[in-house]
Amino acid sequence: MRVLVVEDDAVLADGLVRSLRQAGYAVDLARDGLEADSALLTGVFDLLILDLGLPRLGGLEVLRRLRARDSRLPVLILSGRDGVEHRVRGLDLGADDYLAKPFALEELAARIRALMRRGHAGSPALLRHGPLAYDPAGRVAYIRDEPLEFSGRELAILELLLRRAGRRVSKEQLLGHLCEWAREMSANAIEVYVHRLRKKLEPAGIRISTVRGLGYCLEKEKWHDAPQQALVSSV
Ligand code: CA
């Protein structure tokens, strides 16, 4: 899941970006309306979090241009406490939800999850691979319908491997998928996360193979639908 945050208040932007990354989203930040507009023209995002009072180009105009391009990208507006009129205009222009400042990060997280569920209504809700199922909207992975604990970064890597199951995914692609996290991460860190994923997935017979020097591959049809007892005894 890739999120574009548009916010000119440095402190708020910093807090938003950090908490969204902790929740496992890949996050890009634009600090003014023009930067946001060009990011939306070139980048592929799953969600836009848009402040309204922005330098160079206002948030409502960013939204108007986005919808004029027929984009159906889910948009959540952040607005000042007294911005009722702006909120109404934002919703009229095609925003999906709004949150008045100041807000609790927990509420923002819940609204994002709700938007993602709605946004994915037209596409398959779950990515499946043998006994493994992943819900990208709810960010939960299941083995035979039992939820499994993964960190945000593990989930981000797992999601890309699942979307390309049976095909090779390079470390660079995985780093790119993690977006700005990649700045703090090395290829070695990817190895660590893949190692953790393997430990969690192998009891269910799901293998991530290493393509030497090239990357990783979530093996297709190599797993066997192991009987339930085998799974239980190996946990
Ligand atoms: Ca602002």
Coordinates of C-alpha atoms and ligand atoms in Angstrom, one line a residue:
M1 CA 0.0 0.0 0.0
R2 CA 1.5 3.3 -1.0
V3 CA 0.2 6.5 0.5
L4 CA 0.9 10.1 -0.5
V5 CA 0.8 12.5 2.4
V6 CA 0.4 16.2 1.5
E7 CA 1.1 18.4 4.5
D8 CA 3.1 21.6 4.9
D9 CA 3.3 21.6 8.7
A10 CA 6.6 20.0 9.2
V11 CA 5.9 18.6 12.7
L12 CA 2.5 17.1 11.7
A13 CA 4.0 15.8 8.4
D14 CA 6.8 14.1 10.3
G15 CA 4.4 12.5 12.8
L16 CA 2.1 11.3 10.0
V17 CA 4.8 9.8 7.9
R18 CA 6.4 8.0 10.9
S19 CA 3.1 6.5 12.2
L20 CA 2.0 5.4 8.7
R21 CA 5.4 3.7 8.1
Q22 CA 5.1 2.0 11.5
A23 CA 1.7 0.7 10.4
G24 CA 3.5 -0.8 7.3
Y25 CA 2.5 1.6 4.6
A26 CA 5.0 2.9 2.0
V27 CA 4.7 6.7 2.4
D28 CA 5.7 9.6 0.2
L29 CA 5.5 13.2 1.4
A30 CA 4.6 16.3 -0.6
R31 CA 5.0 19.6 1.2
D32 CA 3.0 21.9 -1.1
G33 CA 0.2 21.6 -3.6
L34 CA 2.3 21.7 -6.8
E35 CA 4.6 19.0 -5.5
A36 CA 1.5 17.0 -4.7
D37 CA 0.0 17.6 -8.1
S38 CA 3.1 16.4 -9.9
A39 CA 3.6 13.4 -7.6
L40 CA 0.0 12.4 -8.5
L41 CA 0.6 12.8 -12.2
T42 CA 3.6 10.4 -12.2
G43 CA 3.3 8.1 -9.1
V44 CA 1.0 5.2 -8.4
F45 CA -0.7 5.5 -5.0
D46 CA -3.4 3.7 -3.1
L47 CA -4.4 6.6 -0.9
L48 CA -4.0 10.4 -0.7
I49 CA -4.0 12.1 2.6
L50 CA -4.5 15.8 1.7
D51 CA -4.2 18.9 3.9
L52 CA -6.3 21.8 2.5
G53 CA -4.2 24.9 3.5
L54 CA -1.1 24.4 1.3
P55 CA 1.5 26.8 -0.2
R56 CA 1.6 27.3 -4.0
L57 CA -1.6 25.3 -4.8
G58 CA -4.5 24.8 -2.4
G59 CA -5.6 21.3 -1.4
L60 CA -9.0 21.7 -3.0
E61 CA -7.4 22.6 -6.3
V62 CA -5.1 19.5 -6.0
L63 CA -8.3 17.4 -5.5
R64 CA -10.2 19.1 -8.3
R65 CA -7.3 18.4 -10.8
L66 CA -7.1 14.8 -9.6
R67 CA -10.8 14.1 -10.2
A68 CA -10.7 16.0 -13.5
R69 CA -8.2 13.4 -14.6
D70 CA -10.8 10.7 -13.7
S71 CA -8.7 9.3 -10.9
R72 CA -10.7 7.3 -8.4
L73 CA -7.8 7.3 -5.9
P74 CA -9.3 7.4 -2.3
V75 CA -8.8 10.8 -0.7
L76 CA -8.9 11.7 2.9
I77 CA -8.9 15.4 3.7
L78 CA -7.2 16.9 6.8
S79 CA -8.7 20.2 7.6
G80 CA -8.6 22.9 10.3
R81 CA -11.1 22.7 13.1
D82 CA -13.2 25.6 11.7
G83 CA -13.1 24.5 8.1
V84 CA -16.7 23.2 7.8
E85 CA -17.2 25.0 4.5
H86 CA -13.9 23.6 3.1
R87 CA -14.8 20.1 4.2
V88 CA -18.1 20.4 2.5
R89 CA -16.5 21.6 -0.7
G90 CA -13.9 18.9 -0.4
L91 CA -16.5 16.2 -0.2
D92 CA -18.4 17.8 -3.1
L93 CA -15.2 17.7 -5.2
G94 CA -14.9 14.0 -4.6
A95 CA -13.0 13.5 -1.3
D96 CA -14.0 10.2 0.3
D97 CA -13.6 11.2 4.0
Y98 CA -12.2 14.0 6.1
L99 CA -10.6 14.4 9.5
A100 CA -10.6 17.6 11.4
K101 CA -7.4 18.7 13.1
P102 CA -6.3 18.0 15.7
F103 CA -7.0 14.3 15.4
A104 CA -5.8 11.1 17.1
L105 CA -3.5 8.9 15.0
E106 CA -5.6 5.9 16.0
E107 CA -8.7 7.5 14.4
L108 CA -6.7 8.3 11.2
A109 CA -5.5 4.6 11.1
A110 CA -9.1 3.3 11.5
R111 CA -10.4 5.7 8.7
I112 CA -7.6 4.6 6.4
R113 CA -8.5 0.9 6.9
A114 CA -12.2 1.7 6.2
L115 CA -11.2 3.6 3.0
M116 CA -9.0 0.8 1.9
R117 CA -11.7 -1.7 2.4
R118 CA -14.1 0.4 0.3
G119 CA -11.5 1.2 -2.3
H120 CA -10.8 -2.5 -2.9
A121 CA -14.5 -3.4 -3.1
G122 CA -14.1 -4.0 -6.8
S123 CA -11.0 -6.1 -6.7
P124 CA -10.4 -9.5 -5.0
A125 CA -10.3 -8.8 -1.2
L126 CA -7.8 -11.5 -0.5
L127 CA -4.5 -12.5 -2.1
R128 CA -4.3 -16.3 -1.9
H129 CA -1.3 -18.7 -2.2
G130 CA -2.1 -22.2 -1.1
P131 CA -3.0 -22.2 2.6
L132 CA -1.9 -18.5 2.9
A133 CA -4.3 -15.6 2.4
Y134 CA -3.5 -12.0 2.8
D135 CA -6.0 -9.1 3.1
P136 CA -4.2 -6.0 1.8
A137 CA -6.9 -3.7 3.1
G138 CA -6.9 -5.0 6.7
R139 CA -3.2 -5.8 6.5
V140 CA -3.7 -9.3 8.0
A141 CA -2.3 -12.6 6.8
Y142 CA -3.9 -15.9 7.5
I143 CA -2.7 -19.5 7.3
R144 CA -5.8 -21.7 6.9
D145 CA -7.9 -18.9 8.2
E146 CA -5.8 -18.4 11.4
P147 CA -4.3 -14.9 11.6
L148 CA -0.5 -14.9 11.8
E149 CA 1.6 -12.2 13.4
F150 CA 3.8 -10.2 11.0
S151 CA 5.6 -6.8 11.4
G152 CA 4.7 -4.0 9.0
R153 CA 7.8 -4.5 6.9
E154 CA 7.4 -8.2 6.7
L155 CA 3.8 -7.7 5.4
A156 CA 5.0 -5.2 2.8
I157 CA 7.6 -7.7 1.5
L158 CA 5.1 -10.6 1.7
E159 CA 2.5 -8.5 -0.3
L160 CA 4.9 -7.9 -3.1
L161 CA 6.0 -11.6 -3.2
L162 CA 2.3 -12.6 -3.3
R163 CA 1.4 -10.3 -6.1
R164 CA 4.2 -11.8 -8.1
A165 CA 4.0 -15.3 -6.9
G166 CA 6.0 -17.7 -9.1
R167 CA 8.1 -14.9 -10.5
R168 CA 11.4 -13.6 -9.3
V169 CA 11.4 -10.4 -7.2
S170 CA 14.8 -8.6 -6.9
K171 CA 16.1 -7.1 -3.6
E172 CA 16.0 -3.8 -5.4
Q173 CA 12.3 -4.2 -6.2
L174 CA 11.6 -5.1 -2.6
L175 CA 13.5 -2.1 -1.4
G176 CA 11.7 0.1 -4.0
H177 CA 8.3 -1.3 -2.7
L178 CA 9.3 -0.2 0.8
C179 CA 9.7 3.2 -0.7
E180 CA 11.3 5.7 1.6
W181 CA 12.1 3.1 4.1
A182 CA 14.6 2.0 1.6
R183 CA 16.8 4.9 2.5
E184 CA 17.4 3.5 6.0
M185 CA 17.5 -0.1 4.7
S186 CA 20.2 -2.2 3.0
A187 CA 19.9 -5.3 1.0
N188 CA 21.1 -7.1 4.1
A189 CA 18.0 -5.9 6.0
I190 CA 15.8 -7.5 3.2
E191 CA 17.6 -10.8 3.9
V192 CA 16.7 -10.5 7.6
Y193 CA 13.0 -9.9 6.8
V194 CA 12.8 -12.7 4.3
H195 CA 14.5 -15.0 6.8
R196 CA 11.7 -14.1 9.4
L197 CA 9.0 -14.6 6.8
R198 CA 10.4 -18.1 5.9
K199 CA 10.3 -19.1 9.6
K200 CA 6.7 -18.2 9.8
L201 CA 5.6 -19.6 6.4
E202 CA 7.6 -22.8 6.1
P203 CA 5.6 -24.7 8.7
A204 CA 2.6 -24.4 6.3
G205 CA 4.8 -25.6 3.4
I206 CA 5.1 -22.2 1.7
R207 CA 8.6 -21.6 0.4
I208 CA 10.4 -18.4 -0.6
S209 CA 13.3 -19.5 -2.7
T210 CA 16.5 -17.5 -3.2
V211 CA 17.5 -16.9 -6.8
R212 CA 21.2 -16.5 -6.3
G213 CA 22.3 -12.9 -6.9
L214 CA 18.9 -12.0 -8.3
G215 CA 16.3 -12.0 -5.6
Y216 CA 13.5 -14.1 -4.2
C217 CA 10.6 -16.1 -5.5
L218 CA 7.4 -17.2 -3.7
E219 CA 7.3 -20.7 -5.1
K220 CA 4.2 -21.6 -7.0
E221 CA 2.7 -25.1 -6.5
K222 CA 5.8 -26.3 -4.6
W223 CA 3.8 -26.3 -1.4
H224 CA 1.6 -29.2 -0.4
D225 CA -1.6 -28.8 1.4
A226 CA -0.2 -30.4 4.5
P227 CA -2.7 -32.0 6.8
Q228 CA -3.8 -29.9 9.8
Q229 CA -2.0 -32.1 12.3
A230 CA 1.3 -31.6 10.5
L231 CA 0.9 -27.8 10.8
V232 CA -0.1 -28.0 14.5
S233 CA 2.8 -30.3 15.4
S234 CA 5.3 -28.0 13.7
V235 CA 4.2 -24.8 15.5
Ligands
CA1 CA -1.6 23.5 6.1

